[in-house]
Short mmCIF file of C-alpha atoms in Angstrom, two decimals:
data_model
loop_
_atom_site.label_atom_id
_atom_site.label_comp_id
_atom_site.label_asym_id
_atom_site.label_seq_id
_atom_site.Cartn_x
_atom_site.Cartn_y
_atom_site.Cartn_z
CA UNK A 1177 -29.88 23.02 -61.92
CA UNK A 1178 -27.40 26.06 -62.17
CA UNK A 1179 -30.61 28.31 -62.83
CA UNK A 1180 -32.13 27.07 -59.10
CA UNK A 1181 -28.60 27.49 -57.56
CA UNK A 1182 -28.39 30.99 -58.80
CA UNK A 1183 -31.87 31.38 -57.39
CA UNK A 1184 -30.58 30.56 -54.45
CA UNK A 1185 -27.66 32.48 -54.07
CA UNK A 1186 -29.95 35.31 -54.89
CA UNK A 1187 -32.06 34.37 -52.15
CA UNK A 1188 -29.47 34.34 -49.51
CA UNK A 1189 -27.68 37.67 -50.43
CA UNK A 1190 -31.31 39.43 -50.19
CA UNK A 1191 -31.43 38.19 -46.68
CA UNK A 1192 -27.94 38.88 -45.61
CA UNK A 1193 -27.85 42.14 -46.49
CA UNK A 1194 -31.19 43.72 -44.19
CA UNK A 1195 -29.27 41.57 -41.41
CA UNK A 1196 -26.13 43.53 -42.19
CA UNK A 1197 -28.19 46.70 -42.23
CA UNK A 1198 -29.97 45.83 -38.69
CA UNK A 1199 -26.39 44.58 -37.06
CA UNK A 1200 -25.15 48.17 -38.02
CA UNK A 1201 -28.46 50.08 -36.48
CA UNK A 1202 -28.02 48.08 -33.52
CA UNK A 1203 -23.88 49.04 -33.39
CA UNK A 1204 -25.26 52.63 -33.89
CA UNK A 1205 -27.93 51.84 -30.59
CA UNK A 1206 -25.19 50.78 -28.75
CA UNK A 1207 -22.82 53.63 -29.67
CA UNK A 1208 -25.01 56.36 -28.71
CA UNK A 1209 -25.81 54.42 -25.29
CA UNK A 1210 -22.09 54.39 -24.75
CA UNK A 1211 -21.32 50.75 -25.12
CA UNK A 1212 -18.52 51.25 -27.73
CA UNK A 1213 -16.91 47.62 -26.86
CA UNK A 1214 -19.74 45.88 -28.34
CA UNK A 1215 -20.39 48.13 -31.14
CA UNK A 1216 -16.67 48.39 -32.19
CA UNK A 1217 -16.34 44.53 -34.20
CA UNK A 1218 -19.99 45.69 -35.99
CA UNK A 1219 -18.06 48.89 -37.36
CA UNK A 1220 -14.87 47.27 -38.17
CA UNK A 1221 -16.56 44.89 -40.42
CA UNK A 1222 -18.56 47.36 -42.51
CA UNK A 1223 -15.64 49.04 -42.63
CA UNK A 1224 -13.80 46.51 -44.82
CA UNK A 1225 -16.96 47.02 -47.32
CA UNK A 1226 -17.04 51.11 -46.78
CA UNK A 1227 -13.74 52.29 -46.31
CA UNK A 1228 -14.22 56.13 -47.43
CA UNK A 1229 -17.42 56.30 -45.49
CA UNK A 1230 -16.62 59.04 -43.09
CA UNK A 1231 -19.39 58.50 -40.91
CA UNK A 1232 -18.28 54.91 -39.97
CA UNK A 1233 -14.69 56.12 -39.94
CA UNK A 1234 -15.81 58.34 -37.03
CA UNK A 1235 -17.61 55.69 -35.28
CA UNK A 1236 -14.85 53.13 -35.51
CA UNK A 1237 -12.36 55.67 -34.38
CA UNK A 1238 -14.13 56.97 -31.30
CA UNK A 1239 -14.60 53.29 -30.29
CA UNK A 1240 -10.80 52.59 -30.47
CA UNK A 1241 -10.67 56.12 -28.29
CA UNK A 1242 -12.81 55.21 -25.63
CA UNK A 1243 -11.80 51.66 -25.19
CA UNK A 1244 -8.09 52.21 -24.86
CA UNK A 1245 -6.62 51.96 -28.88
CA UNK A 1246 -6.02 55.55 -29.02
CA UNK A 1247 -3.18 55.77 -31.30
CA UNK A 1248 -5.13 53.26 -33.36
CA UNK A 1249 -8.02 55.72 -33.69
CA UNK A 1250 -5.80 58.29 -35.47
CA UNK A 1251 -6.17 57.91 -39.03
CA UNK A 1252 -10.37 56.82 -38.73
CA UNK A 1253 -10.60 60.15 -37.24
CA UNK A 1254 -8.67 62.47 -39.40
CA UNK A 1255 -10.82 60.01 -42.72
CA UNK A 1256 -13.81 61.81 -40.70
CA UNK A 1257 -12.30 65.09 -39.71
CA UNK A 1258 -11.18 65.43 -43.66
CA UNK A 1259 -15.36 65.25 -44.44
CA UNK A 1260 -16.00 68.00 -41.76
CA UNK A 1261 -17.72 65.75 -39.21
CA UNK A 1262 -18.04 68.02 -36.69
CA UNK A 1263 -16.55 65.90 -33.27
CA UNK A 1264 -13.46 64.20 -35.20
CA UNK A 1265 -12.22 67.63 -34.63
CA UNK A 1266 -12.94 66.83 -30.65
CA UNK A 1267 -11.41 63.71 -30.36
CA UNK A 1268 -8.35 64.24 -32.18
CA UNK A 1269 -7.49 67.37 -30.17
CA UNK A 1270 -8.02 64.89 -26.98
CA UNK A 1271 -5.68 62.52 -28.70
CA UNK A 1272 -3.06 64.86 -29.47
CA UNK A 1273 -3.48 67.03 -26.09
CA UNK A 1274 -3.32 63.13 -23.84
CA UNK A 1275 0.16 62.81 -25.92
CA UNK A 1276 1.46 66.32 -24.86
CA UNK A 1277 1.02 67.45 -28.55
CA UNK A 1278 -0.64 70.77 -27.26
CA UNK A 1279 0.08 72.62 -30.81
CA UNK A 1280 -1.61 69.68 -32.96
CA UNK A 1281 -4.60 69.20 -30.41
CA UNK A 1282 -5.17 73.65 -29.99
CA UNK A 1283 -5.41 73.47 -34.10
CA UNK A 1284 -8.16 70.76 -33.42
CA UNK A 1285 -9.83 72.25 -30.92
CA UNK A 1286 -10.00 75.27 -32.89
CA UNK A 1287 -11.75 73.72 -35.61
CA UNK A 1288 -14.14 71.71 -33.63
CA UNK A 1289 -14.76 75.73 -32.12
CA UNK A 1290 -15.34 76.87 -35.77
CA UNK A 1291 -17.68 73.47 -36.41
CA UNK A 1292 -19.59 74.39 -33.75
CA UNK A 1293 -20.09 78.29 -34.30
CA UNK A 1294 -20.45 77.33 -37.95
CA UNK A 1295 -24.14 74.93 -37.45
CA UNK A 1296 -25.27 77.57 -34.51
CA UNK A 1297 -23.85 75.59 -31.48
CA UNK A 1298 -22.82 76.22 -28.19
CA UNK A 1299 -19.25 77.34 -28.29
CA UNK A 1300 -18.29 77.04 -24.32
CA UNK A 1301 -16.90 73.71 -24.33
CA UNK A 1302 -14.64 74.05 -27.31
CA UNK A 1303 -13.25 77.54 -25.72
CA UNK A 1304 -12.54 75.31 -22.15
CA UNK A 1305 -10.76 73.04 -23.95
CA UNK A 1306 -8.64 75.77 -26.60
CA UNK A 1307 -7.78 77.25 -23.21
CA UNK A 1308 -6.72 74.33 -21.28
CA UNK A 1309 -4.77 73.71 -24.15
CA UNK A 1310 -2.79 76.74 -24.25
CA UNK A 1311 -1.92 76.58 -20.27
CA UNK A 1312 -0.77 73.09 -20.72
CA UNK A 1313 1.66 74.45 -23.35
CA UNK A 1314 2.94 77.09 -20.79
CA UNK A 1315 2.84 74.60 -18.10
CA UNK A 1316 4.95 72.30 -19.91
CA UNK A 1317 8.06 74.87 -20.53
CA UNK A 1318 7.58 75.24 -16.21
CA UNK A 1319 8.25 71.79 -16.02
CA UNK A 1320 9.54 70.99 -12.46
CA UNK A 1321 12.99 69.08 -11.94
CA UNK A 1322 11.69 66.20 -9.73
CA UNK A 1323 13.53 63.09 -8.71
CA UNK A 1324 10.54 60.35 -8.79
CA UNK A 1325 12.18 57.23 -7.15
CA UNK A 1326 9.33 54.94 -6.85
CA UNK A 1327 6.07 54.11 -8.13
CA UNK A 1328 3.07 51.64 -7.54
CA UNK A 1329 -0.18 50.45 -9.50
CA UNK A 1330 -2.93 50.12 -7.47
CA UNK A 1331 -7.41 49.96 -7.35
CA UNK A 1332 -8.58 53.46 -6.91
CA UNK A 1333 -10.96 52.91 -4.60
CA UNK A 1334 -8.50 52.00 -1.95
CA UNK A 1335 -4.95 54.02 -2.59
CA UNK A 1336 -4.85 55.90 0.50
CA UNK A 1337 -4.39 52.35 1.69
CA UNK A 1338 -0.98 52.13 0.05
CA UNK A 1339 0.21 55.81 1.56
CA UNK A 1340 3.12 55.36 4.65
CA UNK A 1341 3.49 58.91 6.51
CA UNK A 1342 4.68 58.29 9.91
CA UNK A 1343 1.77 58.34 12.88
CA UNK A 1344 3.60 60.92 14.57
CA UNK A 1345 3.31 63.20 11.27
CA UNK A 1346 -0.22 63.04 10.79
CA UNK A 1347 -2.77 60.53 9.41
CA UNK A 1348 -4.56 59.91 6.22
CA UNK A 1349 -7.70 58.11 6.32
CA UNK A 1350 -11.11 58.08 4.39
CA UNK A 1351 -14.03 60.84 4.95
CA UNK A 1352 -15.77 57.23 6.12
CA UNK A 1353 -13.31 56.25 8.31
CA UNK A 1354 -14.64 58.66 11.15
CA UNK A 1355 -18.37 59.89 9.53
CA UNK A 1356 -20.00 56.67 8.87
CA UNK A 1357 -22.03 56.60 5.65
CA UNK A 1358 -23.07 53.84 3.29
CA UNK A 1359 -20.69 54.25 0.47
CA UNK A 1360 -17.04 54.65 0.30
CA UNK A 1361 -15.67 57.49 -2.27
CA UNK A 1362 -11.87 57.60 -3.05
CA UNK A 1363 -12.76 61.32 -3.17
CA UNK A 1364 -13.84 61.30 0.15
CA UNK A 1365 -10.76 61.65 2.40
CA UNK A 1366 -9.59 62.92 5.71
CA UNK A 1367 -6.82 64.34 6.90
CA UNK A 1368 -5.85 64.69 10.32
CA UNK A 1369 -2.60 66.94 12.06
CA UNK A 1370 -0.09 65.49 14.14
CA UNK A 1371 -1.33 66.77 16.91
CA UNK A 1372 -4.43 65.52 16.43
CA UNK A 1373 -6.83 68.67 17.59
CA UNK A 1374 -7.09 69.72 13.53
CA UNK A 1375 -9.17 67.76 10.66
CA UNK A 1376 -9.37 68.66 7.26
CA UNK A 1377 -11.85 66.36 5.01
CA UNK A 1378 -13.65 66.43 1.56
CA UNK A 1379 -17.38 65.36 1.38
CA UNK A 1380 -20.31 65.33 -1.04
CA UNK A 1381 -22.38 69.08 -0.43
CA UNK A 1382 -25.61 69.60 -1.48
CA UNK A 1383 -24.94 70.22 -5.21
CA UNK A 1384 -23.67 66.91 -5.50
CA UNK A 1385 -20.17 68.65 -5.49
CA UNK A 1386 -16.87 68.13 -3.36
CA UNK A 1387 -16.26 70.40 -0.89
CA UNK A 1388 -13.63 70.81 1.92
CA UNK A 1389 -14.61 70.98 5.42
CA UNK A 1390 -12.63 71.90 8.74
CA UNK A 1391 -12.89 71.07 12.44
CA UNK A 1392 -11.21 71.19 15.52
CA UNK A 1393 -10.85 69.58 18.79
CA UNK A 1394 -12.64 71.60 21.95
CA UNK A 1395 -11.64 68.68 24.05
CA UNK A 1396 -10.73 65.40 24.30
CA UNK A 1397 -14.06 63.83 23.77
CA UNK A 1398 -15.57 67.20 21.70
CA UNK A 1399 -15.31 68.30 18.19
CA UNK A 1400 -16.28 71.84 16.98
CA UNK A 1401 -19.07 72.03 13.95
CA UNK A 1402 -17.73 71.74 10.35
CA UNK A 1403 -16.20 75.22 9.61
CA UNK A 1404 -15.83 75.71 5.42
CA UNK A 1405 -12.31 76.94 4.40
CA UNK A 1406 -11.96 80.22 3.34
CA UNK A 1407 -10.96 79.39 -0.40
CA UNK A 1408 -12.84 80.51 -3.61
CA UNK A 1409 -14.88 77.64 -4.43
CA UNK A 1410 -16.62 77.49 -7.40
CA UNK A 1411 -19.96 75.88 -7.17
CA UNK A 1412 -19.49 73.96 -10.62
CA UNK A 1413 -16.07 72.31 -9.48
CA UNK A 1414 -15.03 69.85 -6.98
CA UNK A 1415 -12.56 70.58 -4.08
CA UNK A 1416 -11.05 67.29 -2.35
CA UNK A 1417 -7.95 65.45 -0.96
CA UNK A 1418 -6.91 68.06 1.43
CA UNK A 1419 -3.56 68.13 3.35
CA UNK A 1420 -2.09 70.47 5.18
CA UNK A 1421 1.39 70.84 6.27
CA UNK A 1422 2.81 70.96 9.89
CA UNK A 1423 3.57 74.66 9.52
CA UNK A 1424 -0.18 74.64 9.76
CA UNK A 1425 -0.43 77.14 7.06
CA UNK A 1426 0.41 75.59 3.78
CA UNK A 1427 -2.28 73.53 1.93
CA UNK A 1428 -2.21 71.30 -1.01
CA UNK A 1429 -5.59 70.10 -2.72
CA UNK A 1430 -7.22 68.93 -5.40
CA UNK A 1431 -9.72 70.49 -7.60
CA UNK A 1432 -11.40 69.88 -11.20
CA UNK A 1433 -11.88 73.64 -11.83
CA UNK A 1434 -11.79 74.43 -15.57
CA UNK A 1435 -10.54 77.82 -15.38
CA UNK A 1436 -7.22 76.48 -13.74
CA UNK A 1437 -6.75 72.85 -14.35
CA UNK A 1438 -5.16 71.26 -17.35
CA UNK A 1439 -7.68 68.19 -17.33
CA UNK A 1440 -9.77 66.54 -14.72
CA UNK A 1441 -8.66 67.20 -11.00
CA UNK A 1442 -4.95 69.01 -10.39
CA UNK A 1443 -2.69 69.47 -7.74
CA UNK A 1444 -2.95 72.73 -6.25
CA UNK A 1445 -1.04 74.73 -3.31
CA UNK A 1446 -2.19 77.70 -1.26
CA UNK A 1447 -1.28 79.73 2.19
CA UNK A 1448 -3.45 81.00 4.92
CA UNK A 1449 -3.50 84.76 5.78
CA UNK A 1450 -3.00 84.87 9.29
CA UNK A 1451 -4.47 88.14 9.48
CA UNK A 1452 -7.72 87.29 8.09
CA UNK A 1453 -7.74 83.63 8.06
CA UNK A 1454 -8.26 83.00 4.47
CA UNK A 1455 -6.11 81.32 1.78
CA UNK A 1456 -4.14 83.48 -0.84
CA UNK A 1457 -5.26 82.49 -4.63
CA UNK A 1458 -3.88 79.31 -5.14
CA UNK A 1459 -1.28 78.30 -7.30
CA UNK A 1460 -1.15 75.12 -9.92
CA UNK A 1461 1.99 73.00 -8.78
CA UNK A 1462 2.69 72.39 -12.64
CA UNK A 1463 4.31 69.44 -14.08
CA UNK A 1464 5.44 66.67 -13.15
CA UNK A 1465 2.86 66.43 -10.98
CA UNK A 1466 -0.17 67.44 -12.76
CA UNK A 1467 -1.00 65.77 -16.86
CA UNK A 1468 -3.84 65.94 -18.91
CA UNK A 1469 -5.46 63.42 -16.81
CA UNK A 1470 -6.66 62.96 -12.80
CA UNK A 1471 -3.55 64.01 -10.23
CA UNK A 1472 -4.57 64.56 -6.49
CA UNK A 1473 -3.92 63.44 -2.60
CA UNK A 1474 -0.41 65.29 -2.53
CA UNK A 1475 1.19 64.32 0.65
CA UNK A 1476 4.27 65.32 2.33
CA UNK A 1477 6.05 63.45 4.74
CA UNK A 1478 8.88 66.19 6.66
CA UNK A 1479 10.18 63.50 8.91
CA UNK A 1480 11.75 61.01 6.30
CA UNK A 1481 12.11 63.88 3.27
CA UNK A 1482 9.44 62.35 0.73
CA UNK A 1483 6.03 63.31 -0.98
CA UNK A 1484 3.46 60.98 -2.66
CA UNK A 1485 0.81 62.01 -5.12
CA UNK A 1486 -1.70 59.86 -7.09
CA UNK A 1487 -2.32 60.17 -10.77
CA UNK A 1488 -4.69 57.73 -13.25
CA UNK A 1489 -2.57 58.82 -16.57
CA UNK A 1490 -2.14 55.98 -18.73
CA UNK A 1491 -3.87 53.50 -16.43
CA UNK A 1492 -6.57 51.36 -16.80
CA UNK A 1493 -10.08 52.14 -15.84
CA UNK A 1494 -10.57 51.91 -11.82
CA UNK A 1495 -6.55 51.81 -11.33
CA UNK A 1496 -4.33 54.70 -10.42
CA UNK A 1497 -0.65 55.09 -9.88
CA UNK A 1498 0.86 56.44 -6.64
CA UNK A 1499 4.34 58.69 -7.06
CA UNK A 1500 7.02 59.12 -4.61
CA UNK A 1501 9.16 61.70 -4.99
CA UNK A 1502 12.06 63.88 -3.47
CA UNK A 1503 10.76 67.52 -2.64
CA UNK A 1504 13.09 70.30 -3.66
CA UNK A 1505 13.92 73.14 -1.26
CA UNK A 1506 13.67 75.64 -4.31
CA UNK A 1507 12.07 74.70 -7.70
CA UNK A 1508 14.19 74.17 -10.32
CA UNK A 1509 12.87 73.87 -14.39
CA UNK A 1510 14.16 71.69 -17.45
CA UNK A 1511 16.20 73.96 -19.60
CA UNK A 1512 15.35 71.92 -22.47
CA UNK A 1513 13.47 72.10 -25.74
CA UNK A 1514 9.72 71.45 -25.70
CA UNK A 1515 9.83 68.35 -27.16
CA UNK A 1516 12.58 66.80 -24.65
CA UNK A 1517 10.81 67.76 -22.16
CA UNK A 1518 7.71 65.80 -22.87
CA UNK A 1519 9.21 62.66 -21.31
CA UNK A 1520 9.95 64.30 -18.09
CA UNK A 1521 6.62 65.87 -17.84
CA UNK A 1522 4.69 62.33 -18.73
CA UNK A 1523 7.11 60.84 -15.98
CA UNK A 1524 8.03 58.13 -18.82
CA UNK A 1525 11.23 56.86 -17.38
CA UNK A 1526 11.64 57.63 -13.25
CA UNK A 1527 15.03 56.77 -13.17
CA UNK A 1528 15.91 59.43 -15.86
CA UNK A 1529 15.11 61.71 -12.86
CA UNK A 1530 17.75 60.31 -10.56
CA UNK A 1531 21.00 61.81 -10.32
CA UNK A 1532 23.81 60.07 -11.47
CA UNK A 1533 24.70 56.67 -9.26
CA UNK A 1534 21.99 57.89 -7.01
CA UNK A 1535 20.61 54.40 -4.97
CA UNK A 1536 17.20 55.01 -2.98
CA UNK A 1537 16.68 51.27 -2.00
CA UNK A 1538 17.32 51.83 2.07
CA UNK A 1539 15.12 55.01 2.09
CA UNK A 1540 12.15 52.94 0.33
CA UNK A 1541 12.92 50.18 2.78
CA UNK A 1542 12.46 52.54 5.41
CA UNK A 1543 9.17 54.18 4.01
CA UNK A 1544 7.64 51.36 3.05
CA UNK A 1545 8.06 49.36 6.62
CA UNK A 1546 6.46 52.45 8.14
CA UNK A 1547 3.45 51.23 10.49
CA UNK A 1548 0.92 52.93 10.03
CA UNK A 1549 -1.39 51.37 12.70
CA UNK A 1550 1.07 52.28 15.16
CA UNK A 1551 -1.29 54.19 17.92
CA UNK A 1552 0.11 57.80 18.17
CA UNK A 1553 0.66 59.95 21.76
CA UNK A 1554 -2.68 59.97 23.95
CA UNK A 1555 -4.87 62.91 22.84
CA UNK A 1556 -3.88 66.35 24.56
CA UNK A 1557 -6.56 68.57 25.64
CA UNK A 1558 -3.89 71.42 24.12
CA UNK A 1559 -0.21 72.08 23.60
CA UNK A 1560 0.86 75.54 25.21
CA UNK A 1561 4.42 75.74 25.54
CA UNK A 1562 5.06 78.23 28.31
CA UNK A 1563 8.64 78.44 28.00
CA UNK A 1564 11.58 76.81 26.50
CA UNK A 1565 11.27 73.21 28.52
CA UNK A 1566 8.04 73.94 30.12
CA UNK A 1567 4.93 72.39 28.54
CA UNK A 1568 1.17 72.76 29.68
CA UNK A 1569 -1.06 69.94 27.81
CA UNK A 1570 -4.58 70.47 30.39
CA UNK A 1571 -5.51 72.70 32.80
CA UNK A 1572 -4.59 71.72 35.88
CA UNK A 1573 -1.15 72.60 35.36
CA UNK A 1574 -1.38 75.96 35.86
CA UNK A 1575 -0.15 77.20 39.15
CA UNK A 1576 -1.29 80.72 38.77
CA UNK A 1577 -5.29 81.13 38.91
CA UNK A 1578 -4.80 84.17 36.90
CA UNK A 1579 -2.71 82.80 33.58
CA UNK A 1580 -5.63 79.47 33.83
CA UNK A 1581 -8.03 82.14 33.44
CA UNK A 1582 -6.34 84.06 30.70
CA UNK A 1583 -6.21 80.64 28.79
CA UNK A 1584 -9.62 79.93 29.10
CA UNK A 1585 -10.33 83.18 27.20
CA UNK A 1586 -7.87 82.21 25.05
CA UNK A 1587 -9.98 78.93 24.23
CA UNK A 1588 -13.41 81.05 24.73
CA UNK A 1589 -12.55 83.35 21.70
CA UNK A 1590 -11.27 79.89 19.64
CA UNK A 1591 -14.65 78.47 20.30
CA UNK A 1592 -16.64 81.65 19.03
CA UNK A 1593 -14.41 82.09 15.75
CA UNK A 1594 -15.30 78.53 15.29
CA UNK A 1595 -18.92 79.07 15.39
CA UNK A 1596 -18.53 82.34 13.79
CA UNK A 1597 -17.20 80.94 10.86
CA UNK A 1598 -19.79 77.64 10.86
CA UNK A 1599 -22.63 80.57 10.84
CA UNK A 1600 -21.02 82.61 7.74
CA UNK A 1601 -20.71 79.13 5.91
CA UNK A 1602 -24.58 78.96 6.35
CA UNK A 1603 -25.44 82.66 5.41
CA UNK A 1604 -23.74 82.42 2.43
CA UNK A 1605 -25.43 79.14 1.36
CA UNK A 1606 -28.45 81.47 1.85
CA UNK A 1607 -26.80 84.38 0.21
CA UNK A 1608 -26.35 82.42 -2.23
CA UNK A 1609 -29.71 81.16 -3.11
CA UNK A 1610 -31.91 84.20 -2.28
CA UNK A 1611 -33.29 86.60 -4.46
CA UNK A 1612 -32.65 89.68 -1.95
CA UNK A 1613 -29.47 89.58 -1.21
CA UNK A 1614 -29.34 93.04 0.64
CA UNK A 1615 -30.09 92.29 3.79
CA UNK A 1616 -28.62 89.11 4.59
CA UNK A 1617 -25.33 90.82 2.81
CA UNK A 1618 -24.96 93.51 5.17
CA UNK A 1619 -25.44 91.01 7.70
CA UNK A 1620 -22.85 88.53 6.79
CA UNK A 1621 -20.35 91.69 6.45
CA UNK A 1622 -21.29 92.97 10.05
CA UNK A 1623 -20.16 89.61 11.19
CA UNK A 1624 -16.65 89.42 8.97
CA UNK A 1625 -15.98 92.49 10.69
CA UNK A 1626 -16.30 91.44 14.27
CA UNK A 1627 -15.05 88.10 13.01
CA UNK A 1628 -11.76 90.22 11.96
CA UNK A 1629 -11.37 91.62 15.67
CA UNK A 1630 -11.31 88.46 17.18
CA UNK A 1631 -8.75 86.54 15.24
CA UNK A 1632 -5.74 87.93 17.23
CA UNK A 1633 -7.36 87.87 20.25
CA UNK A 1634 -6.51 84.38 21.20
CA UNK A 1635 -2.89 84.86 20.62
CA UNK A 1636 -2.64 87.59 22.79
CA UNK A 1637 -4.40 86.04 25.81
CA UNK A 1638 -1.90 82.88 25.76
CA UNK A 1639 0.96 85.28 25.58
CA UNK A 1640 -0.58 87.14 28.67
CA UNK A 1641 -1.44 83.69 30.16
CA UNK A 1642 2.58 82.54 29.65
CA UNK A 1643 3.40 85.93 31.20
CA UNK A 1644 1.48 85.60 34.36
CA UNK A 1645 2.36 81.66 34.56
CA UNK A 1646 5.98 83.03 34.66
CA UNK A 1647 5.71 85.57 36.64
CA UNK A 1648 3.84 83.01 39.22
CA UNK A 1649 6.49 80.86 38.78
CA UNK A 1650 9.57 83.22 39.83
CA UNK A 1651 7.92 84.62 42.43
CA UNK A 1652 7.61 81.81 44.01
CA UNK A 1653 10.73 80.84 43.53
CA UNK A 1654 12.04 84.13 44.75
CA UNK A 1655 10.01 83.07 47.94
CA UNK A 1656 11.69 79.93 48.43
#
């Protein structure tokens, strides 16, 4: 009897174990296709069998990274780093860099660089990262003095929702909102000045990519043809959540560009040249506002002295969290040791920001009871002020023939810049893509030059229009 029950036992433990060898092929299946929540309990188990094995050390701990147990994943991934597997090195760097540890995660980096080089591998993505790293650590001794008095936790597919600027500032609104298509993107939104003759918008381009388009009003029932701001886009990076201020010059954005950005899309800020019409180099805003993770949609709201941005660190898949904050007249930086600044720069604690006794309760009252459908002033065909008190808004005020007709030139040359620019946007698409690029560059150059003699023109023809409406006017007067 015990020599059948042996048998048995025998029996069972030769069929357990090819069912514990298929469960862990499967786990590996399902790791590979990026399903690490059901492959994670598999690799735990054998785990408790295999402790040392560095390969399933490395599996386990990139399945605690990529569903949320980072911390956790630590000491799986330094068993596998310690046996040279090759992307332990990766994903502890991304640990330590997603903590602000940017001298731990550059040391990581730097061996996952020296991995790669080491079995003949393609080095670029390591050197991005070793990079990032370092600008981060720069970035962090920048870090901005900013008084954060609220925050909110909301789906990411419909924060703009949650912003409250005042109508008569502007309005924020998705790309879908005005161009119908079939899917909403949170990417995808639209910005639109307080005078409402000015739209700024990101939208999908060709390449899959985000780019940032431009219009303006011609009338009240007429738009001009997208016009492609004169920034330095790079065709492997998105370019989104544009908003402009009511100086009409300054521009904040967001962009994913790995050359600039400290991880996924930043914050950045950039002025136009009024002599040529294009925007400066742009400048990272830093941190607070930008992490190691997705920051965008900075806003600024000049009537009630606030500014909201949007960032996913440390929130769950498909959630973001939105940021109110005070601007500061002049930046001001933490005087303080790397390591105290961390919490500042994370934006662990907001009310460590506030000054002492500081109470923002009304203010958020205020802002947050804002009503945003509120319809703003009927559209005006323009806004020419002719002198102090004296404001033209169509056409038929004029009372001199001659300053309507200088206006209209005005508006002529407005129009042609427009399309000007709409028809460089296209030539360098084909510049772009063509394999002779001699003759359609001296083309597009031909045009930037004329292009360069018209921007002041308009200007000058509504100063000469006020001039002769004034002149009308106190001769007239002189008359009476």
């Amino acid at each position: 009897m015990k020599y059948r029950k042996s048998i048995l036992v025998a029996i069972l433990l030769a069929m357990t174990i090819p069912m514990m060898s298929q469960t862990l092929e499967m786990a590996k299946i399902l790791y590979k296709k990026g399903r690490y929540e059901s492959a994670i309990e598999t690799f735990r188990k054998n785990l408790k069998s295999r402790p040392n094995d560095a390969t399933l050390n490395h599996w386990y701990g990139v399945c605690l990274y990529m569903t949320g147990s980072k911390e956790e994943a630590v000491p799986y991934l330094k068993k596998a780093a310690q046996k040279k597997i090759q992307e332990a090195y990766y994903y502890l760097g991304k640990i330590y860099y997603e903590n602000y540890d940017f001298t731990d995660a550059e040391e990581q980096f730097a061996l996952y660089r020296e991995a790669i080089e080491k079995n003949g591998g393609d080095t670029r993505m390591a050197d991005i990262n070793i990079d990032m790293t370092k600008r981060a650590a720069g970035m962090l001794n920048r870090t901005e003095t900013v008084t954060i008095i609220d925050s909110l936790v909301v789906d990411k597919a419909e924060f703009l929702r949650y912003y409250k600027l005042p109508p008569e500032a502007c309005r924020l609104m998705y790309y879908t909102d005005i161009f119908k298509t079939d899917t909403l993107s949170a990417e995808g939104t639209l910005y639109e000045n307080q005078r409402q003759d000015k739209q700024l918008y990101s939208r999908k381009s060709e390449n899959g990519r985000y780019i940032i388009g431009e219009r303006t009003r011609l009338n009240a029932d007429e738009w001009s043809e997208e016009q492609s701001l004169q920034l330095q886009f790079r065709d492997s990076a998105n370019y989104a959540y544009p908003f402009l201020m009511n100086d009409g010059l300054t521009l904040y954005y967001a962009s994913d560009d790995d050359s600039l950005s400290i991880g996924g899309y930043d914050i950045f800020v950039t002025r136009k040249n009024l002599n040529t019409g294009a925007y400066l180099i742009p400048e990272n805003v830093g941190m607070p506002f930008n992490s190691p993770f997705n920051d965008y949609m900075m806003a600024m709201d000049e009537i009630n002295g606030v500014g909201w941005f949007v960032s996913d660190r440390y929130q769950p898949e498909g959630q973001v969290a939105i940021y109110l904050f005070i601007p500061n007249e002049a930046k001001e930086i933490y005087r303080l040791p790397a390591d105290e600044i961390i919490p500042y720069a994370k934006i662990s604690d907001m009310k460590s920001t506030w000054p002492e006794d500081a109470d923002y309760t009304a203010l958020l009252e205020k802002i947050y009871n804002i009503d945003t459908s509120k319809p703003q002033k009927p559209i005006e065909e323009f806004v020419l002020v002719i002198k102090p008190g004296l404001i033209y808004t169509n056409k038929e005020q004029f009372k001199s023939a001659k300053a309507k007709e200088l206006f209209e030139k005005s508006v002529s040359i407005e129009k042609e810049i427009a399309a000007i620019n709409s028809e460089l946007s296209e030539m360098r698409i084909k510049y772009n893509k063509a394999k002779d690029k001699s003759a359609i560059s001296a083309t597009i150059l031909k045009r930037e030059e004329y292009l360069l003699t018209l921007y002041p023109q308009p200007e000058k023809y509504k100063n000469m229009s006020r001039a002769a409406e004034i002149e009308y006017i106190n001769t007239q007067k002189g008359q009476q």
